[in-house]
Coordinates of C-alpha atoms in Angstrom, one line a residue:
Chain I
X197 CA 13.0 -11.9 -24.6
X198 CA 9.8 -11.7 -23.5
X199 CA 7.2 -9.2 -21.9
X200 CA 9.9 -6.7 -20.1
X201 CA 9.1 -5.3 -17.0
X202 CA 10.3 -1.7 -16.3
X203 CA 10.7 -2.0 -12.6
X204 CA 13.6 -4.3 -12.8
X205 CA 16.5 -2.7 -10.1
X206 CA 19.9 -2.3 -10.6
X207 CA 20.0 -5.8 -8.4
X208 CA 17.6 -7.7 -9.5
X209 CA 18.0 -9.1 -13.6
X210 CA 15.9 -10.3 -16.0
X211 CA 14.2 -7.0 -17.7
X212 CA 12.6 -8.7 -20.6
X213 CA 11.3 -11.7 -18.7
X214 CA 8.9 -11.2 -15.1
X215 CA 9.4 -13.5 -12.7
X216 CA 6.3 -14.6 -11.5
X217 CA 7.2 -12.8 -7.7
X218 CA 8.0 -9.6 -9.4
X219 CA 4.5 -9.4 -11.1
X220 CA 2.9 -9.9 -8.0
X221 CA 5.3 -7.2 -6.2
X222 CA 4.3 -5.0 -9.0
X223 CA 0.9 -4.9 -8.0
X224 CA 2.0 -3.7 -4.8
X225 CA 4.8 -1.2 -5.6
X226 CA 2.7 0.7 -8.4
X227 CA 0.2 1.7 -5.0
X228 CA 3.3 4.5 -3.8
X229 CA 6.2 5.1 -4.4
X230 CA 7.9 7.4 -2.5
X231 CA 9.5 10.4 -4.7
X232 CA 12.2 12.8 -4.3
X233 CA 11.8 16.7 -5.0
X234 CA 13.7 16.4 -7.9
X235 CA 10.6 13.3 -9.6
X236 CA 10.0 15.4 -12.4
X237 CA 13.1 17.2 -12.9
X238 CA 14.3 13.3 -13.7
X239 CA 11.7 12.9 -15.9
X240 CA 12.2 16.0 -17.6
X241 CA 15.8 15.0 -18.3
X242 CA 14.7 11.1 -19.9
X243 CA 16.1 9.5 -17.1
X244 CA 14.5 5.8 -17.2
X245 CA 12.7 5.3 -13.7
X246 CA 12.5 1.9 -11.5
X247 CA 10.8 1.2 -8.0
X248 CA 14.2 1.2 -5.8
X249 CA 13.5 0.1 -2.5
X250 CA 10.2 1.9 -3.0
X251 CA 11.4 4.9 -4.6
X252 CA 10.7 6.1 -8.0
X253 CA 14.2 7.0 -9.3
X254 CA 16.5 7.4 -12.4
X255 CA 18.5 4.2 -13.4
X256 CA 20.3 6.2 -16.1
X257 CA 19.7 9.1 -18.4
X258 CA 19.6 8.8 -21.9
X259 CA 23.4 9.1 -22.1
X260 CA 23.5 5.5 -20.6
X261 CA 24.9 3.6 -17.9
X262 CA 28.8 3.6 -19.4
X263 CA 28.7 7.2 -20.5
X264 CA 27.8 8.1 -16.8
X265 CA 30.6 5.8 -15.3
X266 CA 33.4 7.0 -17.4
X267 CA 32.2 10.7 -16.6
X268 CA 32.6 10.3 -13.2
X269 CA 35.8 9.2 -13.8
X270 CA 37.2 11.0 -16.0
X271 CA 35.0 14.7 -15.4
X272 CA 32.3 14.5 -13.0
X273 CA 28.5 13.8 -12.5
X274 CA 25.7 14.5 -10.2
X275 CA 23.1 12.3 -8.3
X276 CA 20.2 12.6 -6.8
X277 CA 20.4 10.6 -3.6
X278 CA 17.8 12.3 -1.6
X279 CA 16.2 8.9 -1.0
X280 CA 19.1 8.4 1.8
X281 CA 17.8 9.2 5.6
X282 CA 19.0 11.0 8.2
X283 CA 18.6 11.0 11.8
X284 CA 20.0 13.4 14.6
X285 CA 20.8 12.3 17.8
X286 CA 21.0 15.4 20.5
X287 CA 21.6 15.8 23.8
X288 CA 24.2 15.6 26.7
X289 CA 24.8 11.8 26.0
X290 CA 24.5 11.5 22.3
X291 CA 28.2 10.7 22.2
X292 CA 27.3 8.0 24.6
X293 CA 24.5 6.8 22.6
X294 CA 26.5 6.7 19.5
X295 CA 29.1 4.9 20.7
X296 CA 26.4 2.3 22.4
X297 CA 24.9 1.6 18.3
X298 CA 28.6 1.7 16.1
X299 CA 31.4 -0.2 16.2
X300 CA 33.8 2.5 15.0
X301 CA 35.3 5.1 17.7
X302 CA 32.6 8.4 17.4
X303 CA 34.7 10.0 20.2
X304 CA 37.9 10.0 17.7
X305 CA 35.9 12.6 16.1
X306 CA 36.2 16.4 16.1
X307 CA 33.3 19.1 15.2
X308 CA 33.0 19.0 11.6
X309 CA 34.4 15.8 10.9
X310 CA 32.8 12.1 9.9
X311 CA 32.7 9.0 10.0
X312 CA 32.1 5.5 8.4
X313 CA 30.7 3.2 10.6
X314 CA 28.7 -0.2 11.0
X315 CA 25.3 0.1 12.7
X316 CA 25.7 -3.4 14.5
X317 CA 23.3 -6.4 15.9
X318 CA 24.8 -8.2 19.2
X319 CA 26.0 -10.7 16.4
X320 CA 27.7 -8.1 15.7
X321 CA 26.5 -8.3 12.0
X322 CA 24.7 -5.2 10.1
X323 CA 21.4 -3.3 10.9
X324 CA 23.1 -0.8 8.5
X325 CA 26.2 1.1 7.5
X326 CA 26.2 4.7 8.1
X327 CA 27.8 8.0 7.9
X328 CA 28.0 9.7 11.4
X329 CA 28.3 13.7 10.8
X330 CA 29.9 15.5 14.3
X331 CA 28.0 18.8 14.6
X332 CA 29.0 18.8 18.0
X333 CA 30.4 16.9 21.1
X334 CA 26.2 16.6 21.8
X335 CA 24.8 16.7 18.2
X336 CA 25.8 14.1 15.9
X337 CA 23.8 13.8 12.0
X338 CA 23.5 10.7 10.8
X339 CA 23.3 9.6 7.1
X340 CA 22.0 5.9 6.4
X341 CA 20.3 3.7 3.5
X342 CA 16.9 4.5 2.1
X343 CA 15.2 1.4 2.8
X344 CA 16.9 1.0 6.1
X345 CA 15.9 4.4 7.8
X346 CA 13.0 3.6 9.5
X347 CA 14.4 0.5 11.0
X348 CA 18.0 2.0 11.9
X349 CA 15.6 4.4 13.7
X350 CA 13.8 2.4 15.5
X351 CA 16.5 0.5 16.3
X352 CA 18.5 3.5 17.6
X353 CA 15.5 4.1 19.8
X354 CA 15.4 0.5 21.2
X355 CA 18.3 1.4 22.8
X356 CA 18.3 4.9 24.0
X357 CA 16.8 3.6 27.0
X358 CA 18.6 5.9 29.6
X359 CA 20.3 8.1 27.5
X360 CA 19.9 11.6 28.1
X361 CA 19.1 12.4 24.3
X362 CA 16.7 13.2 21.7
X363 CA 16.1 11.2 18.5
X364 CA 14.9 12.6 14.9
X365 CA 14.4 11.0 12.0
X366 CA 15.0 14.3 9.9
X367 CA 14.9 12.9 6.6
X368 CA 12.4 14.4 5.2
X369 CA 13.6 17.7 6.0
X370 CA 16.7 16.8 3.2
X371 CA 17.3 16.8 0.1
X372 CA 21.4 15.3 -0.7
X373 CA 22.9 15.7 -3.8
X374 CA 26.1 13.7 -4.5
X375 CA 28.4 15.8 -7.2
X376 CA 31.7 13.2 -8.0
X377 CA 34.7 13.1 -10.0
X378 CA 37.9 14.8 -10.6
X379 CA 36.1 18.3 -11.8
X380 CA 33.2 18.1 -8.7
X381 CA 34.8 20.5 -6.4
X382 CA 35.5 23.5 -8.9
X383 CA 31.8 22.9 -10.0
X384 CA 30.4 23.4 -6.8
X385 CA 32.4 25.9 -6.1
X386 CA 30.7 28.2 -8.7
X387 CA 27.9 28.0 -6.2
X388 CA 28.9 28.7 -2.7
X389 CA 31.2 31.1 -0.5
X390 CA 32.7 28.2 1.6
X391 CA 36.5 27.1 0.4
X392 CA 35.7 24.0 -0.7
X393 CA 39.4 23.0 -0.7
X394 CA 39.8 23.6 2.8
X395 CA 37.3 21.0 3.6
X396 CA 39.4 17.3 3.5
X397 CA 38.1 13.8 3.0
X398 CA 35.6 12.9 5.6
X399 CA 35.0 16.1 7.2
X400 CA 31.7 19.0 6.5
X401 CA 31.0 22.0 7.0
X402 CA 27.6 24.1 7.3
X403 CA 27.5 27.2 4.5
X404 CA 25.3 28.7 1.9
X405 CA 25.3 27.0 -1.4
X406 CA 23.1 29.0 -4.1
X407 CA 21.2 31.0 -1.4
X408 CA 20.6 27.9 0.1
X409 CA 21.9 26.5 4.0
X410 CA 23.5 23.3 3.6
X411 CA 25.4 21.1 4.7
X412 CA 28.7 20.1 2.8
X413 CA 30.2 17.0 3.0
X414 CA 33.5 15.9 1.4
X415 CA 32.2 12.0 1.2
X416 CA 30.9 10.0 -1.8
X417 CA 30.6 6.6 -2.8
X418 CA 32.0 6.3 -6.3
X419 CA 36.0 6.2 -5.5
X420 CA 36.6 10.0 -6.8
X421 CA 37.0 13.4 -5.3
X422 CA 33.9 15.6 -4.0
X423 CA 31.0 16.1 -1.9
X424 CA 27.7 15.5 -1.2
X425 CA 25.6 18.3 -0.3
X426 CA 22.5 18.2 2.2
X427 CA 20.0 21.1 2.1
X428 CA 16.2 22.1 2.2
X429 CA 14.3 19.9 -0.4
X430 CA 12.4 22.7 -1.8
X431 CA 15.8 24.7 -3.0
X432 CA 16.4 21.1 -4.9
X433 CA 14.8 22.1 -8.1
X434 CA 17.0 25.5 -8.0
X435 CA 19.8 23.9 -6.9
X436 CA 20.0 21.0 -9.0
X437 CA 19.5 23.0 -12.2
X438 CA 22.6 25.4 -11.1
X439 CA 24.5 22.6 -10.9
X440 CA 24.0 21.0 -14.0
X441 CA 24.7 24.1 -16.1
X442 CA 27.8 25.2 -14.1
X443 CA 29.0 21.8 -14.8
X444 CA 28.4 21.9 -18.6
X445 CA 31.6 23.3 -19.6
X446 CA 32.9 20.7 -17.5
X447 CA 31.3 17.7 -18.8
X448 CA 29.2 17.1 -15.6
X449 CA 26.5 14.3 -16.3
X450 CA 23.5 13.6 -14.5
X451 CA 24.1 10.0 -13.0
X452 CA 21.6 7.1 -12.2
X453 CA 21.5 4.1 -9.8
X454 CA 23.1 2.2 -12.3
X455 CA 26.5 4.2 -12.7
X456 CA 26.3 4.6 -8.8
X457 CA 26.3 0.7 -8.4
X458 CA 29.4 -0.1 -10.8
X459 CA 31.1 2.9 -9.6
X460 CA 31.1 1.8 -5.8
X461 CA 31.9 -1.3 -7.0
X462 CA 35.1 -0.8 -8.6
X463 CA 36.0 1.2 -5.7
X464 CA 35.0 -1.9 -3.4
X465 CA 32.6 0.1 -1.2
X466 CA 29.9 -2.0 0.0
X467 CA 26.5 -2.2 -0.8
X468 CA 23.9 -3.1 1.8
X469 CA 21.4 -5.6 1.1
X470 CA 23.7 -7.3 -1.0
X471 CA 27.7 -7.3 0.9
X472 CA 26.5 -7.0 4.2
X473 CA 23.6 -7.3 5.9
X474 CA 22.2 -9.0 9.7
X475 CA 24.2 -12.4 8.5
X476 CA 27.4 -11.1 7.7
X477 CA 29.4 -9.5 10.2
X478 CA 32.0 -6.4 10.3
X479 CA 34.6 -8.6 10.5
X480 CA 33.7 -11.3 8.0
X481 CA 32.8 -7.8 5.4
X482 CA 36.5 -7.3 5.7
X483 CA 35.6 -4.4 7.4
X484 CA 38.1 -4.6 10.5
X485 CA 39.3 -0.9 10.3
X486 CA 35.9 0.2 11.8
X487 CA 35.5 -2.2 14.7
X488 CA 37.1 -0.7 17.3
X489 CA 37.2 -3.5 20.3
X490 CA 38.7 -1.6 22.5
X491 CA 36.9 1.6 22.3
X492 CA 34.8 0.2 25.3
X493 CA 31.5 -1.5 25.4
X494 CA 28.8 -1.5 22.2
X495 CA 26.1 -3.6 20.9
X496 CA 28.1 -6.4 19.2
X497 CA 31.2 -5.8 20.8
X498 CA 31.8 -9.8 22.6
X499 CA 30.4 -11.7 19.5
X500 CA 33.0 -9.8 17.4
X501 CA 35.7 -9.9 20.2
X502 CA 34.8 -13.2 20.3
X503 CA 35.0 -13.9 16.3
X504 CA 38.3 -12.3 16.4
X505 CA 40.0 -14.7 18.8
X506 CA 38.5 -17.8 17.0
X507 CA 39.8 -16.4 13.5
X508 CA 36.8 -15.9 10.6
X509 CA 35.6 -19.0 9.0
X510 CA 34.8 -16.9 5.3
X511 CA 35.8 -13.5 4.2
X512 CA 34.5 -10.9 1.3
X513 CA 36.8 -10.7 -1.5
X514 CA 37.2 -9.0 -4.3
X515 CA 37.6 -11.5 -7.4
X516 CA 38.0 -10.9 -11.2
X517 CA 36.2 -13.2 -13.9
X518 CA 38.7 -14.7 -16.5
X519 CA 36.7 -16.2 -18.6
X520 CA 34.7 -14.4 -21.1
X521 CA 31.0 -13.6 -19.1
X522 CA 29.8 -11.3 -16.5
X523 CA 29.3 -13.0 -12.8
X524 CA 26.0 -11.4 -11.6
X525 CA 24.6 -11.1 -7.6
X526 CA 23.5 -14.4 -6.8
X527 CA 25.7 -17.0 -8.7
X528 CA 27.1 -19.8 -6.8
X529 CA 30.6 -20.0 -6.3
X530 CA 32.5 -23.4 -6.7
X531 CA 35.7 -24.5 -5.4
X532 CA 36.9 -28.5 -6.2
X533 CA 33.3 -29.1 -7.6
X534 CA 31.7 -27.8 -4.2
X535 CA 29.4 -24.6 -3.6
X536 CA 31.1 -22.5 -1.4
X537 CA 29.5 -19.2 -1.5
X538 CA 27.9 -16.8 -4.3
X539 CA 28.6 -13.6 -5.9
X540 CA 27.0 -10.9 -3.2
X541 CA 27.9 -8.2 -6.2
X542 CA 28.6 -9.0 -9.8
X543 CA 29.0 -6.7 -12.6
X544 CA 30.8 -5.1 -15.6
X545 CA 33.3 -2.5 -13.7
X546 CA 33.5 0.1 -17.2
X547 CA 36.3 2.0 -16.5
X548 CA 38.5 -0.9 -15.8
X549 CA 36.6 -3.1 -18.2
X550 CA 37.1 -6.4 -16.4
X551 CA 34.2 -8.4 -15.6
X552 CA 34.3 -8.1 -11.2
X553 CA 32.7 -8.5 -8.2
X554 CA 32.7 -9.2 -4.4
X555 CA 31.8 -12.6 -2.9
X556 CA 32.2 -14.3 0.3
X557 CA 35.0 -17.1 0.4
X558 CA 36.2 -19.8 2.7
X559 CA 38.8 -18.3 4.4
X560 CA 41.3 -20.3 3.5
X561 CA 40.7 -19.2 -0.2
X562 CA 40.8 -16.1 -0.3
X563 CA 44.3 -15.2 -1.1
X564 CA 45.1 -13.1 -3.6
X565 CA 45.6 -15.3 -6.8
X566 CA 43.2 -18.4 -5.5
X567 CA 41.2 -19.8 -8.6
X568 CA 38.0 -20.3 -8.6
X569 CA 34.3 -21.2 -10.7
X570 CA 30.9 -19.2 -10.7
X571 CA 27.9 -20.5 -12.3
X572 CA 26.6 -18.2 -14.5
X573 CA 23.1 -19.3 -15.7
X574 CA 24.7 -23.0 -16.2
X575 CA 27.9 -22.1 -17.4
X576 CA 31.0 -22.3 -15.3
X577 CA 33.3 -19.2 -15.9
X578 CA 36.9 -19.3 -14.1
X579 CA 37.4 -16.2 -11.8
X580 CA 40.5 -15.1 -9.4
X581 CA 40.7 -13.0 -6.2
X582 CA 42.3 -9.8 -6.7
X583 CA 43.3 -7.1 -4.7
X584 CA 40.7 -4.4 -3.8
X585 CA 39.7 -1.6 -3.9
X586 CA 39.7 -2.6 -8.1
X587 CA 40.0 0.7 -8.5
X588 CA 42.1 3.6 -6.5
X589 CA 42.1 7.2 -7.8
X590 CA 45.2 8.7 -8.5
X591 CA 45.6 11.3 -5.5
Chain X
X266 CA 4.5 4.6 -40.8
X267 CA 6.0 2.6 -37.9
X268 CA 8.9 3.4 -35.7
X269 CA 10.3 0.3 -36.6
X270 CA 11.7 -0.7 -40.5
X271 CA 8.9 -1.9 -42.8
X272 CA 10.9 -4.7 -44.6
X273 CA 11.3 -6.8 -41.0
X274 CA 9.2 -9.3 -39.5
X275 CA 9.1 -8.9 -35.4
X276 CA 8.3 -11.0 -32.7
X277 CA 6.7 -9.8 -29.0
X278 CA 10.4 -11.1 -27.0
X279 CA 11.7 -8.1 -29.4
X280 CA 13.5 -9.9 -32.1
X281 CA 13.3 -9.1 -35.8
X282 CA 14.2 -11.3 -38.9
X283 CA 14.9 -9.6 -42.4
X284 CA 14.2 -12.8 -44.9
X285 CA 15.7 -12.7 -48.0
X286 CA 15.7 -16.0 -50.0
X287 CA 15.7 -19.1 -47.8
X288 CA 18.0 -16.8 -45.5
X289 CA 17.1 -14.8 -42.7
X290 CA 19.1 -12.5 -40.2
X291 CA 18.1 -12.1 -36.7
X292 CA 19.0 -9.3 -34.2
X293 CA 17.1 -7.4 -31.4
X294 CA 15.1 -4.0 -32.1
X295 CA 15.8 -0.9 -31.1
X296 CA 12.9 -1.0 -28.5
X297 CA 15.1 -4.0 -26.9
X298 CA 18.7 -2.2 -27.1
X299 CA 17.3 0.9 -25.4
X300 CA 15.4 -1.3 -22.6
X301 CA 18.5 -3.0 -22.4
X302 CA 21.1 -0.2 -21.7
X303 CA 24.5 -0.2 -22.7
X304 CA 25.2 -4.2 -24.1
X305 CA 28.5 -5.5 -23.1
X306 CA 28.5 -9.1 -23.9
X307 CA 27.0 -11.6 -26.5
X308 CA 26.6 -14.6 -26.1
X309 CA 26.0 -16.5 -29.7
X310 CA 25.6 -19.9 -31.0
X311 CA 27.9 -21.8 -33.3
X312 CA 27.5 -21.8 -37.3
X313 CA 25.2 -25.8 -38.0
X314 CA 23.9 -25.5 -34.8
X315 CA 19.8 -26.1 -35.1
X316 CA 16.9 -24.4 -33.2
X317 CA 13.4 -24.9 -33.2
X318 CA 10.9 -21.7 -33.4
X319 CA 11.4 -19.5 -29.5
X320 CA 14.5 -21.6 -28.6
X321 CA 16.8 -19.8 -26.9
X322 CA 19.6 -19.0 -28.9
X323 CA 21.8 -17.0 -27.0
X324 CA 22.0 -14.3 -24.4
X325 CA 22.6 -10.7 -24.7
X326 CA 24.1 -8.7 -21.6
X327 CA 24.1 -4.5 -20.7
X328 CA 25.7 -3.6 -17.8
X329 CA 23.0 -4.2 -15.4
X330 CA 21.0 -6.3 -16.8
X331 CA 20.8 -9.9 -19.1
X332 CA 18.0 -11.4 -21.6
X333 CA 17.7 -14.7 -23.4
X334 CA 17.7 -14.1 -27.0
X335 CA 14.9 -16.3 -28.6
X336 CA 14.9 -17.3 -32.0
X337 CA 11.9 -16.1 -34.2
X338 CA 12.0 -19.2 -36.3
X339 CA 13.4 -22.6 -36.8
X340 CA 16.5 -23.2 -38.8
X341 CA 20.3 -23.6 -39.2
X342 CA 22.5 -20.8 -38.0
X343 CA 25.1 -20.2 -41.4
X344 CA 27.0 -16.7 -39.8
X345 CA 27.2 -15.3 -36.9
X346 CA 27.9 -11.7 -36.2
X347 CA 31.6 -12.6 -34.8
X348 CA 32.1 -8.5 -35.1
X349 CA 30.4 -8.2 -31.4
X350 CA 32.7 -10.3 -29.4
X351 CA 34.8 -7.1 -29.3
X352 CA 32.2 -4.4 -30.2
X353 CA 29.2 -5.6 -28.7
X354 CA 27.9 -1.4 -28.5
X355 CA 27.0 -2.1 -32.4
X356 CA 23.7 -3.9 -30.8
X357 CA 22.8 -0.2 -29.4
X358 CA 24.5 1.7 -31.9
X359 CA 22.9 0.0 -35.3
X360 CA 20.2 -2.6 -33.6
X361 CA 19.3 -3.3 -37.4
X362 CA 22.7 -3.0 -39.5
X363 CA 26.0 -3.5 -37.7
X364 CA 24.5 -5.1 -34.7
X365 CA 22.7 -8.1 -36.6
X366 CA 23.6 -11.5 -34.4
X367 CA 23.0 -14.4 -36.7
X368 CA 21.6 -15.6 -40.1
X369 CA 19.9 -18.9 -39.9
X370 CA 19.1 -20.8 -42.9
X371 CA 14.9 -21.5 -42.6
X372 CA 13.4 -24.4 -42.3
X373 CA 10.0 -23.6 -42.7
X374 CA 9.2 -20.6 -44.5
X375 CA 5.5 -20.9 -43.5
X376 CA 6.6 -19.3 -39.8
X377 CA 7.0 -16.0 -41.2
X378 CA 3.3 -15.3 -41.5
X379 CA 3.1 -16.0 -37.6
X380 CA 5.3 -13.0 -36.9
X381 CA 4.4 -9.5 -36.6
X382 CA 4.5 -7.0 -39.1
X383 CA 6.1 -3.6 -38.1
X384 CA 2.7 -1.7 -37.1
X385 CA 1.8 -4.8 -35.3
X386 CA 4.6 -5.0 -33.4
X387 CA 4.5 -1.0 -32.5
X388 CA 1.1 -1.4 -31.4
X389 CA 2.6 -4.5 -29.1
X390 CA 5.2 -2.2 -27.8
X391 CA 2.9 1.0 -27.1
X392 CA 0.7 -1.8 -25.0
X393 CA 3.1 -2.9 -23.0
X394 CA 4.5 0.7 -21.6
X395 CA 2.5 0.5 -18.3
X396 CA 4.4 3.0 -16.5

């Protein structure tokens, strides 16, 4: 162990010992980071911060990474995931427009109701995966990855090109709290008016949460029950403070980047940058159910058409280590002595506690019970597909 | 008085070595464990293996992270902590009691001097917060 860096992320490894690239980035991250409203409120609380796609945010709280997880599971906790963007598409086309960028069908949706969806290259790969919000048949919120925002909205703008619409990048206008687990929705109830139980799965509705206007959304990426709320950044402090004490008597924990990675993960929800990204496309991510081919023409549509008739070549999988060891992003995989693909997300899951991850395979090896090797830092550790999501709540 | 136990010798990869006689037990400080996170996994040696000073010995794993564990001085390992296959948490929970990793009979007692006393290695520590 030597010299540890505090910036390591919840992808890259390696705390104790710098890389040489990471020093240098270092030098470049510590000029500004961007912060959320709720920086010091963080602090206040010990959470350990790291430079996360150029954000300063909470890994974990003192309570530590497993402590998080299982409360999430097993209660409920809250995260701040303000460092998301949003962008709002309005105007007498912006269904149009919508249905020009995604591969999923926006005009399946009703006011109120949303979306998962891949923002797709002509390859018909990933500029991003999004949430797209329904405010109306011509106003349409859209929720996408930190470090992706600007470029999903310049992208989006690329090709408005005779669209009758406007285009805002909004998100600094938000602050989103997530608030997950089996005890989320009676929490937030405490605060708001709304009837939280009337709102299902993938569907929001605009109300007053502690004095507040926000948006609620029954969405999340952790594999439980609740919502994530979307409101004026500076009601955060306020509102994030409620929140934690109405979920004391409920064992609500505050939640870092850490329990938000292996909590996605178990429930196989991917991770961009690391499951998909502009090589891999929707199809290949396994990710069929939101590429809608015959919802008429979008960016992507023939090269996916296209990959369909020809069959995929490799597949993401969900695969369990056997051998004692944790398979990490970035270990080659090995089939019959040959590399065949690496571990895209690798990690303890701690509710399950298996050893798990997701990887891209030759298709012809992805079956549910196919064997095979990842090299973990020169050791080769046996590991199986399994069946995904790892982990399913109980409804 | 140091945040870290008097009757240890330390070294800057965050190791400490309690000698006593011509034995001495190695494990990570608490520094290390709480930069670490929740530990998940150790990986250990075998008793009669040999290491030279700073060879890796084995690998300690949280759930989002990994480190090399370096050995402090050269010797034979005679034990290893076989108690953290299944509770590897004793690493966070008791860095210096439970969580110990392995005892390694010394070679060379003369390397102790070279590692840090417990102020020393406090100070080493305090200089390398940045944030």
């Amino acid at each position: 162990m030597l010299g540890f860096t505090f910036r390591a992320t919840i992808l890259t490894k390696c705390v104790f010992r710098p890389r040489e690239d990471e020093i240098e980035d270092k030098n470049l991250s510590k000029t500004q980071l961007k912060m959320t409203a709720l920086n010091e409120a963080h602090r206040a609380l010990g959470g350990r911060m790291i430079d996360f796609g150029g954000w300063d945010m909470p890994v974990q709280y003192p309570a530590g990474t497993i402590e998080e997880h299982m409360a999430v599971r097993t209660a409920a906790g809250i995260f701040d995931v303000s460092h998301m963007g949003e962008i709002e598409i309005e105007g007498p086309q912006a269904l149009e427009l919508v249905q020009h960028v995604t591969s999923n069908d926006a005009s399946k949706l009703a006011d109120g109701q949303i979306q998962y969806t891949g923002l797709t290259t002509p390859e018909g790969t990933f500029v991003d995966d999004i949430l797209v919000h329904r405010f109306s048949a011509d106003h349409y919120f859209l929720c996408v990855n930190a470090s992706n925002t600007d470029k999903d909205f310049e992208w989006i703008r690329g090709h408005s090109a005779g669209y009758d619409t406007r285009l805002e990048n909004v998100s600094s206008k938000y602050s989103q709290l997530a608030i997950q687990g089996p005890r989320a929705i009676e929490i937030v109830q405490t605060l708001t008016d709304v009837d939280l139980n009337s709102i299902n799965y993938y569907w929001f509705t605009r109300g007053i949460v502690d004095q507040a206007p926000a948006i609620i959304a029954r969405t999340g990426y952790t594999g439980e029950d609740g919502c994530e709320i979307y409101f004026d950044p500076a009601e955060s402090e306020r509102i994030w403070n409620r929140l934690l004490e109405a979920g004391k008597p409920h064992g609500l924990q505050p939640c870092g980047l850490a329990a938000r990675n292996t909590l996605r993960l178990e429930a196989k929800m991917a991770l961009y940058g690391n499951d998909i990204d502009e090589t891999t496309t929707v199809l290949e991510a396994d990710l069929g159910w939101i590429c809608k081919l015959g919802k008429g023409d979008f960016i992507g549509r023939d090269a996916l058409a296209a990959q369909k008739e020809r069959g995929l070549t490799r597949k993401l999988v969900g695969f369990e280590v056997i051998d004692k060891g944790i398979a990490r992003d970035h270990n080659p995989i090995y089939i019959n002595g040959e590399q065949c693909g690496m571990v895209t997300s690798g990690s303890p899951g701690p509710y399950l506690k298996k050893n798990i991850g997701l990887a891209y395979l030759p298709i012809d090896q992805t079956a549910v019970g196919t064997r095979f090797e990842i090299d973990v830092r020169g050791r080769r550790l046996a590991a199986q597909v399994v069946p995904t999501p790892f982990y399913k709540r109980a409804k | 008085m140091s945040a870290y136990p008097d009757d240890l010798q330390y070294t800057k990869d965050h190791e400490w070595i309690r000698v006593e006689g011509e034995t001495g037990t190695i494990g990570i400080t608490s520094f290390a464990q709480e930069q670490l996170g929740d530990v998940v996994h150790v990986q250990l040696p075998r008793t009669g293996e040999k290491f030279s000073a700073h060879d890796t010995f084995g690998e300690v794993e949280s759930v989002k992270t990994f480190s090399e564990l370096f050995l402090p001085v050269s010797g034979e390992v005679v034990e290893v902590n076989e108690a953290l296959e299944d509770a590897p948490e004793l690493v966070n929970n008791s860095p210096y009691g439970d969580g110990w990793m392995v005892k390694v009979k010394l070679s060379d007692k003369g390397e102790i001097d070279s590692l840090l006393s417990s102020s020393e290695y406090e100070d080493f520590v305090e200089s390398q917060k940045v944030e």
